[in-house]
Amino acid sequence: IYSLQFYNTETTSASSTSSWLVGAGKSGLIALWDCNNSDMTTEEDQTSYVESVMSWKGHQGRWIADARFLPPPNSSNAEVPSRLLTAGNDGTVCHWDLSTTSLTTGAPKLIHQ
C-alpha cells in the first residue's frame, strides 16, 4: 500500500461519526473500506479485519502513488464519500464517482482521466 486516507465526518446524530478508508498501491489496485462496519472476521490467531466494500484496478501502471477523497459538493456534510482522485505511475490522474458502480465489474464510474 502506497497511499491511505481517512474520510471522517460527524453524522446527523451528534454522538455519531462516519469513517471510511481508501488504500491504493501495487498493481494499480484501489480499495475502499467502511470503518463503521461491525461485521469483522476473526481468524484462528484472533486477528480481526474488515473486508473492503469495493476494490478495482484503477490504473494501467505498476502502482498508484496517491488516492484522495474530495470534499462533499456544496459544503454538505456527506456521511459517505462520493468522489475520489487517484494518481498512478502510468502518468494519469483519475477522478472517480464512488456513488455509481458498474454492474459487470463493480468498479466506480470513471468521470475523467
Tab-separated table of N, CA and C in Angstrom:
chain	number	residue	atom	x	y	z
A	1	ILE	N	0.863	-1.175	0.000
A	1	ILE	CA	0.000	0.000	0.000
A	1	ILE	C	0.903	1.229	0.000
A	2	TYR	N	0.669	2.107	-0.976
A	2	TYR	CA	1.461	3.333	-1.087
A	2	TYR	C	0.699	4.569	-0.622
A	3	SER	N	-0.615	4.459	-0.490
A	3	SER	CA	-1.410	5.619	-0.091
A	3	SER	C	-2.604	5.174	0.739
A	4	LEU	N	-2.846	5.883	1.844
A	4	LEU	CA	-4.022	5.669	2.694
A	4	LEU	C	-4.606	7.026	3.056
A	5	GLN	N	-5.934	7.114	3.066
A	5	GLN	CA	-6.568	8.334	3.552
A	5	GLN	C	-7.889	7.992	4.218
A	6	PHE	N	-8.139	8.646	5.358
A	6	PHE	CA	-9.418	8.508	6.059
A	6	PHE	C	-10.375	9.594	5.602
A	7	TYR	N	-11.651	9.254	5.580
A	7	TYR	CA	-12.730	10.200	5.345
A	7	TYR	C	-13.582	10.102	6.599
A	8	ASN	N	-13.586	11.141	7.402
A	8	ASN	CA	-14.249	11.090	8.700
A	8	ASN	C	-15.141	12.311	8.854
A	9	THR	N	-16.434	12.084	9.063
A	9	THR	CA	-17.368	13.191	9.257
A	9	THR	C	-18.291	12.884	10.423
A	10	GLU	N	-18.812	13.928	11.016
A	10	GLU	CA	-19.865	13.749	12.004
A	10	GLU	C	-21.165	13.576	11.255
A	11	THR	N	-21.955	12.597	11.678
A	11	THR	CA	-23.243	12.369	11.037
A	11	THR	C	-24.290	13.290	11.649
A	12	THR	N	-25.534	13.122	11.222
A	12	THR	CA	-26.602	13.976	11.738
A	12	THR	C	-26.801	13.793	13.242
A	13	SER	N	-26.460	12.628	13.745
A	13	SER	CA	-26.517	12.401	15.188
A	13	SER	C	-25.246	12.967	15.805
A	14	ALA	N	-25.385	13.782	16.807
A	14	ALA	CA	-24.229	14.458	17.418
A	14	ALA	C	-23.233	13.479	18.024
A	15	SER	N	-23.673	12.288	18.399
A	15	SER	CA	-22.777	11.334	19.041
A	15	SER	C	-22.193	10.316	18.066
A	16	SER	N	-22.416	10.501	16.780
A	16	SER	CA	-22.002	9.503	15.808
A	16	SER	C	-21.087	10.110	14.742
A	17	THR	N	-20.168	9.302	14.248
A	17	THR	CA	-19.311	9.723	13.147
A	17	THR	C	-19.337	8.662	12.063
A	18	SER	N	-18.955	9.059	10.862
A	18	SER	CA	-18.865	8.155	9.738
A	18	SER	C	-17.411	8.128	9.287
A	19	SER	N	-16.824	6.946	9.184
A	19	SER	CA	-15.417	6.831	8.825
A	19	SER	C	-15.227	5.855	7.667
A	20	TRP	N	-14.479	6.290	6.678
A	20	TRP	CA	-14.147	5.477	5.512
A	20	TRP	C	-12.647	5.536	5.293
A	21	LEU	N	-12.097	4.537	4.624
A	21	LEU	CA	-10.670	4.469	4.348
A	21	LEU	C	-10.467	4.043	2.902
A	22	VAL	N	-9.566	4.731	2.199
A	22	VAL	CA	-9.165	4.314	0.862
A	22	VAL	C	-7.690	3.951	0.919
A	23	GLY	N	-7.351	2.875	0.243
A	23	GLY	CA	-5.962	2.443	0.132
A	23	GLY	C	-5.656	2.142	-1.316
A	24	ALA	N	-4.455	2.470	-1.745
A	24	ALA	CA	-4.058	2.219	-3.127
A	24	ALA	C	-2.585	1.879	-3.170
A	25	GLY	N	-2.195	1.132	-4.189
A	25	GLY	CA	-0.788	0.780	-4.263
A	25	GLY	C	-0.434	-0.085	-5.440
A	26	LYS	N	0.196	-1.191	-5.142
A	26	LYS	CA	0.789	-2.083	-6.127
A	26	LYS	C	-0.238	-2.602	-7.136
A	27	SER	N	0.210	-2.777	-8.351
A	27	SER	CA	-0.587	-3.324	-9.453
A	27	SER	C	-1.744	-2.421	-9.866
A	28	GLY	N	-1.756	-1.166	-9.440
A	28	GLY	CA	-2.819	-0.238	-9.827
A	28	GLY	C	-4.141	-0.488	-9.123
A	29	LEU	N	-4.110	-1.185	-7.986
A	29	LEU	CA	-5.338	-1.537	-7.270
A	29	LEU	C	-5.734	-0.466	-6.259
A	30	ILE	N	-7.045	-0.251	-6.143
A	30	ILE	CA	-7.636	0.700	-5.205
A	30	ILE	C	-8.676	-0.070	-4.391
A	31	ALA	N	-8.743	0.185	-3.084
A	31	ALA	CA	-9.742	-0.473	-2.235
A	31	ALA	C	-10.368	0.561	-1.301
A	32	LEU	N	-11.639	0.352	-0.997
A	32	LEU	CA	-12.408	1.254	-0.141
A	32	LEU	C	-13.022	0.438	0.994
A	33	TRP	N	-12.820	0.896	2.233
A	33	TRP	CA	-13.357	0.213	3.409
A	33	TRP	C	-14.316	1.127	4.161
A	34	ASP	N	-15.391	0.540	4.669
A	34	ASP	CA	-16.333	1.223	5.548
A	34	ASP	C	-15.916	0.887	6.976
A	35	CYS	N	-15.281	1.817	7.659
A	35	CYS	CA	-14.766	1.576	9.018
A	35	CYS	C	-15.879	1.528	10.060
A	36	ASN	N	-17.099	1.848	9.653
A	36	ASN	CA	-18.246	1.770	10.552
A	36	ASN	C	-18.824	0.362	10.587
A	37	ASN	N	-18.376	-0.480	9.667
A	37	ASN	CA	-18.885	-1.834	9.535
A	37	ASN	C	-18.518	-2.649	10.761
A	38	SER	N	-19.500	-3.253	11.394
A	38	SER	CA	-19.233	-4.047	12.591
A	38	SER	C	-19.093	-5.530	12.259
A	39	ASP	N	-19.206	-5.895	10.985
A	39	ASP	CA	-19.073	-7.293	10.571
A	39	ASP	C	-17.600	-7.639	10.373
A	40	MET	N	-16.901	-7.857	11.460
A	40	MET	CA	-15.484	-8.178	11.398
A	40	MET	C	-15.293	-9.681	11.337
A	41	THR	N	-14.274	-10.098	10.610
A	41	THR	CA	-13.914	-11.503	10.522
A	41	THR	C	-12.731	-11.741	11.441
A	42	THR	N	-12.793	-12.814	12.214
A	42	THR	CA	-11.706	-13.125	13.132
A	42	THR	C	-11.068	-14.450	12.718
A	43	GLU	N	-9.761	-14.430	12.533
A	43	GLU	CA	-9.000	-15.624	12.174
A	43	GLU	C	-8.714	-16.448	13.433
A	44	GLU	N	-8.152	-17.639	13.228
A	44	GLU	CA	-7.813	-18.517	14.354
A	44	GLU	C	-6.845	-17.864	15.325
A	45	ASP	N	-5.951	-17.020	14.816
A	45	ASP	CA	-4.974	-16.366	15.698
A	45	ASP	C	-5.538	-15.104	16.344
A	46	GLN	N	-6.857	-14.909	16.254
A	46	GLN	CA	-7.583	-13.787	16.855
A	46	GLN	C	-7.335	-12.448	16.162
A	47	THR	N	-6.781	-12.475	14.947
A	47	THR	CA	-6.596	-11.258	14.170
A	47	THR	C	-7.932	-10.905	13.524
A	48	SER	N	-8.380	-9.665	13.695
A	48	SER	CA	-9.653	-9.227	13.127
A	48	SER	C	-9.414	-8.296	11.949
A	49	TYR	N	-10.281	-8.363	10.968
A	49	TYR	CA	-10.200	-7.466	9.831
A	49	TYR	C	-11.578	-7.234	9.238
A	50	VAL	N	-11.708	-6.171	8.469
A	50	VAL	CA	-12.956	-5.827	7.785
A	50	VAL	C	-12.709	-5.955	6.294
A	51	GLU	N	-13.584	-6.652	5.595
A	51	GLU	CA	-13.471	-6.794	4.145
A	51	GLU	C	-13.715	-5.444	3.476
A	52	SER	N	-13.061	-5.212	2.351
A	52	SER	CA	-13.273	-3.963	1.623
A	52	SER	C	-14.682	-3.944	1.024
A	53	VAL	N	-15.243	-2.734	0.932
A	53	VAL	CA	-16.564	-2.545	0.323
A	53	VAL	C	-16.458	-2.744	-1.182
A	54	MET	N	-15.375	-2.217	-1.754
A	54	MET	CA	-15.112	-2.410	-3.173
A	54	MET	C	-13.622	-2.292	-3.429
A	55	SER	N	-13.162	-2.978	-4.463
A	55	SER	CA	-11.779	-2.839	-4.916
A	55	SER	C	-11.765	-3.010	-6.428
A	56	TRP	N	-10.853	-2.302	-7.074
A	56	TRP	CA	-10.789	-2.337	-8.527
A	56	TRP	C	-9.407	-1.930	-9.008
A	57	LYS	N	-9.085	-2.332	-10.249
A	57	LYS	CA	-7.842	-1.899	-10.874
A	57	LYS	C	-8.124	-0.562	-11.527
A	58	GLY	N	-7.452	0.474	-11.026
A	58	GLY	CA	-7.768	1.818	-11.464
A	58	GLY	C	-6.775	2.431	-12.429
A	59	HIS	N	-5.596	1.836	-12.552
A	59	HIS	CA	-4.557	2.391	-13.421
A	59	HIS	C	-3.838	1.262	-14.136
A	60	GLN	N	-3.291	1.572	-15.294
A	60	GLN	CA	-2.569	0.575	-16.078
A	60	GLN	C	-1.125	0.400	-15.628
A	61	GLY	N	-0.607	1.329	-14.851
A	61	GLY	CA	0.778	1.256	-14.392
A	61	GLY	C	0.979	0.209	-13.312
A	62	ARG	N	2.179	0.163	-12.784
A	62	ARG	CA	2.524	-0.837	-11.780
A	62	ARG	C	2.136	-0.424	-10.371
A	63	TRP	N	1.865	0.853	-10.125
A	63	TRP	CA	1.466	1.272	-8.785
A	63	TRP	C	0.716	2.599	-8.830
A	64	ILE	N	0.019	2.869	-7.730
A	64	ILE	CA	-0.701	4.132	-7.556
A	64	ILE	C	0.021	4.918	-6.478
A	65	ALA	N	0.390	6.148	-6.812
A	65	ALA	CA	1.169	6.980	-5.903
A	65	ALA	C	0.309	7.625	-4.828
A	66	ASP	N	-0.944	7.969	-5.157
A	66	ASP	CA	-1.770	8.691	-4.196
A	66	ASP	C	-3.247	8.467	-4.477
A	67	ALA	N	-4.042	8.502	-3.422
A	67	ALA	CA	-5.506	8.424	-3.504
A	67	ALA	C	-6.066	9.389	-2.474
A	68	ARG	N	-6.961	10.278	-2.899
A	68	ARG	CA	-7.512	11.305	-2.006
A	68	ARG	C	-9.010	11.467	-2.228
A	69	PHE	N	-9.763	11.456	-1.115
A	69	PHE	CA	-11.181	11.786	-1.182
A	69	PHE	C	-11.326	13.269	-1.471
A	70	LEU	N	-12.318	13.625	-2.268
A	70	LEU	CA	-12.644	15.034	-2.487
A	70	LEU	C	-13.703	15.441	-1.474
A	71	PRO	N	-13.711	16.716	-1.059
A	71	PRO	CA	-14.755	17.162	-0.124
A	71	PRO	C	-16.137	17.027	-0.756
A	72	PRO	N	-17.159	16.873	0.071
A	72	PRO	CA	-18.517	16.769	-0.467
A	72	PRO	C	-18.908	18.032	-1.226
A	73	PRO	N	-19.731	17.893	-2.271
A	73	PRO	CA	-20.161	19.072	-3.033
A	73	PRO	C	-21.045	19.996	-2.196
A	74	ASN	N	-21.002	21.254	-2.533
A	74	ASN	CA	-21.874	22.274	-1.915
A	74	ASN	C	-21.718	22.358	-0.398
A	75	SER	N	-20.542	22.056	0.116
A	75	SER	CA	-20.257	22.135	1.555
A	75	SER	C	-21.212	21.323	2.408
A	76	SER	N	-21.822	20.286	1.816
A	76	SER	CA	-22.699	19.424	2.613
A	76	SER	C	-21.835	18.498	3.453
A	77	ASN	N	-22.408	17.958	4.494
A	77	ASN	CA	-21.689	17.069	5.393
A	77	ASN	C	-22.058	15.627	5.054
A	78	ALA	N	-21.598	15.145	3.906
A	78	ALA	CA	-21.945	13.809	3.435
A	78	ALA	C	-21.332	12.734	4.329
A	79	GLU	N	-22.144	11.739	4.687
A	79	GLU	CA	-21.671	10.656	5.537
A	79	GLU	C	-20.831	9.649	4.746
A	80	VAL	N	-21.088	9.545	3.455
A	80	VAL	CA	-20.385	8.603	2.593
A	80	VAL	C	-19.642	9.393	1.525
A	81	PRO	N	-18.359	9.114	1.320
A	81	PRO	CA	-17.623	9.852	0.278
A	81	PRO	C	-18.183	9.543	-1.107
A	82	SER	N	-18.204	10.554	-1.978
A	82	SER	CA	-18.765	10.342	-3.313
A	82	SER	C	-17.757	10.552	-4.435
A	83	ARG	N	-16.633	11.187	-4.156
A	83	ARG	CA	-15.635	11.452	-5.192
A	83	ARG	C	-14.239	11.102	-4.682
A	84	LEU	N	-13.395	10.620	-5.627
A	84	LEU	CA	-12.047	10.200	-5.291
A	84	LEU	C	-11.109	10.556	-6.439
A	85	LEU	N	-9.912	11.017	-6.097
A	85	LEU	CA	-8.854	11.247	-7.087
A	85	LEU	C	-7.742	10.239	-6.830
A	86	THR	N	-7.197	9.658	-7.916
A	86	THR	CA	-6.041	8.775	-7.799
A	86	THR	C	-4.994	9.188	-8.824
A	87	ALA	N	-3.732	8.996	-8.471
A	87	ALA	CA	-2.625	9.304	-9.377
A	87	ALA	C	-1.719	8.085	-9.468
A	88	GLY	N	-1.452	7.646	-10.698
A	88	GLY	CA	-0.644	6.444	-10.887
A	88	GLY	C	0.659	6.714	-11.609
A	89	ASN	N	1.538	5.718	-11.575
A	89	ASN	CA	2.805	5.875	-12.276
A	89	ASN	C	2.641	5.683	-13.783
A	90	ASP	N	1.404	5.477	-14.232
A	90	ASP	CA	1.125	5.442	-15.671
A	90	ASP	C	0.989	6.856	-16.233
A	91	GLY	N	1.176	7.867	-15.377
A	91	GLY	CA	1.130	9.258	-15.814
A	91	GLY	C	-0.259	9.856	-15.853
A	92	THR	N	-1.244	9.194	-15.247
A	92	THR	CA	-2.608	9.717	-15.273
A	92	THR	C	-3.120	10.014	-13.872
A	93	VAL	N	-4.066	10.946	-13.820
A	93	VAL	CA	-4.841	11.233	-12.623
A	93	VAL	C	-6.282	10.884	-12.975
A	94	CYS	N	-6.937	10.098	-12.138
A	94	CYS	CA	-8.309	9.669	-12.397
A	94	CYS	C	-9.254	10.263	-11.358
A	95	HIS	N	-10.414	10.695	-11.833
A	95	HIS	CA	-11.478	11.253	-10.990
A	95	HIS	C	-12.613	10.223	-11.000
A	96	TRP	N	-12.930	9.651	-9.839
A	96	TRP	CA	-13.909	8.570	-9.709
A	96	TRP	C	-15.180	9.050	-9.029
A	97	ASP	N	-16.336	8.546	-9.496
A	97	ASP	CA	-17.632	8.774	-8.860
A	97	ASP	C	-17.952	7.525	-8.048
A	98	LEU	N	-17.783	7.580	-6.739
A	98	LEU	CA	-17.983	6.421	-5.873
A	98	LEU	C	-19.452	6.067	-5.670
A	99	SER	N	-20.352	6.956	-6.068
A	99	SER	CA	-21.786	6.686	-5.887
A	99	SER	C	-22.384	5.903	-7.051
A	100	THR	N	-21.611	5.696	-8.124
A	100	THR	CA	-22.081	4.957	-9.295
A	100	THR	C	-21.081	3.857	-9.613
A	101	THR	N	-21.547	2.606	-9.646
A	101	THR	CA	-20.649	1.495	-9.944
A	101	THR	C	-21.139	0.695	-11.143
A	102	SER	N	-20.208	0.031	-11.805
A	102	SER	CA	-20.514	-0.816	-12.951
A	102	SER	C	-21.188	-2.102	-12.482
A	103	LEU	N	-22.226	-2.528	-13.181
A	103	LEU	CA	-22.895	-3.778	-12.828
A	103	LEU	C	-22.026	-4.988	-13.152
A	104	THR	N	-21.162	-4.875	-14.149
A	104	THR	CA	-20.335	-6.017	-14.550
A	104	THR	C	-19.041	-6.129	-13.753
A	105	THR	N	-18.371	-5.005	-13.493
A	105	THR	CA	-17.075	-5.072	-12.812
A	105	THR	C	-17.131	-4.664	-11.347
A	106	GLY	N	-18.144	-3.907	-10.951
A	106	GLY	CA	-18.238	-3.416	-9.583
A	106	GLY	C	-17.374	-2.183	-9.321
A	107	ALA	N	-16.662	-1.731	-10.339
A	107	ALA	CA	-15.789	-0.550	-10.206
A	107	ALA	C	-16.627	0.717	-10.268
A	108	PRO	N	-16.196	1.763	-9.567
A	108	PRO	CA	-16.911	3.043	-9.671
A	108	PRO	C	-16.740	3.670	-11.052
A	109	LYS	N	-17.622	4.594	-11.352
A	109	LYS	CA	-17.588	5.270	-12.634
A	109	LYS	C	-16.386	6.191	-12.725
A	110	LEU	N	-15.649	6.093	-13.820
A	110	LEU	CA	-14.526	6.991	-14.084
A	110	LEU	C	-15.089	8.244	-14.731
A	111	ILE	N	-14.997	9.382	-14.027
A	111	ILE	CA	-15.534	10.645	-14.532
A	111	ILE	C	-14.596	11.278	-15.528
A	112	HIS	N	-13.293	11.284	-15.189
A	112	HIS	CA	-12.316	11.929	-16.073
A	112	HIS	C	-10.942	11.332	-15.816
A	113	GLN	N	-10.173	11.221	-16.899
A	113	GLN	CA	-8.807	10.721	-16.775
A	113	GLN	C	-7.865	11.673	-17.475
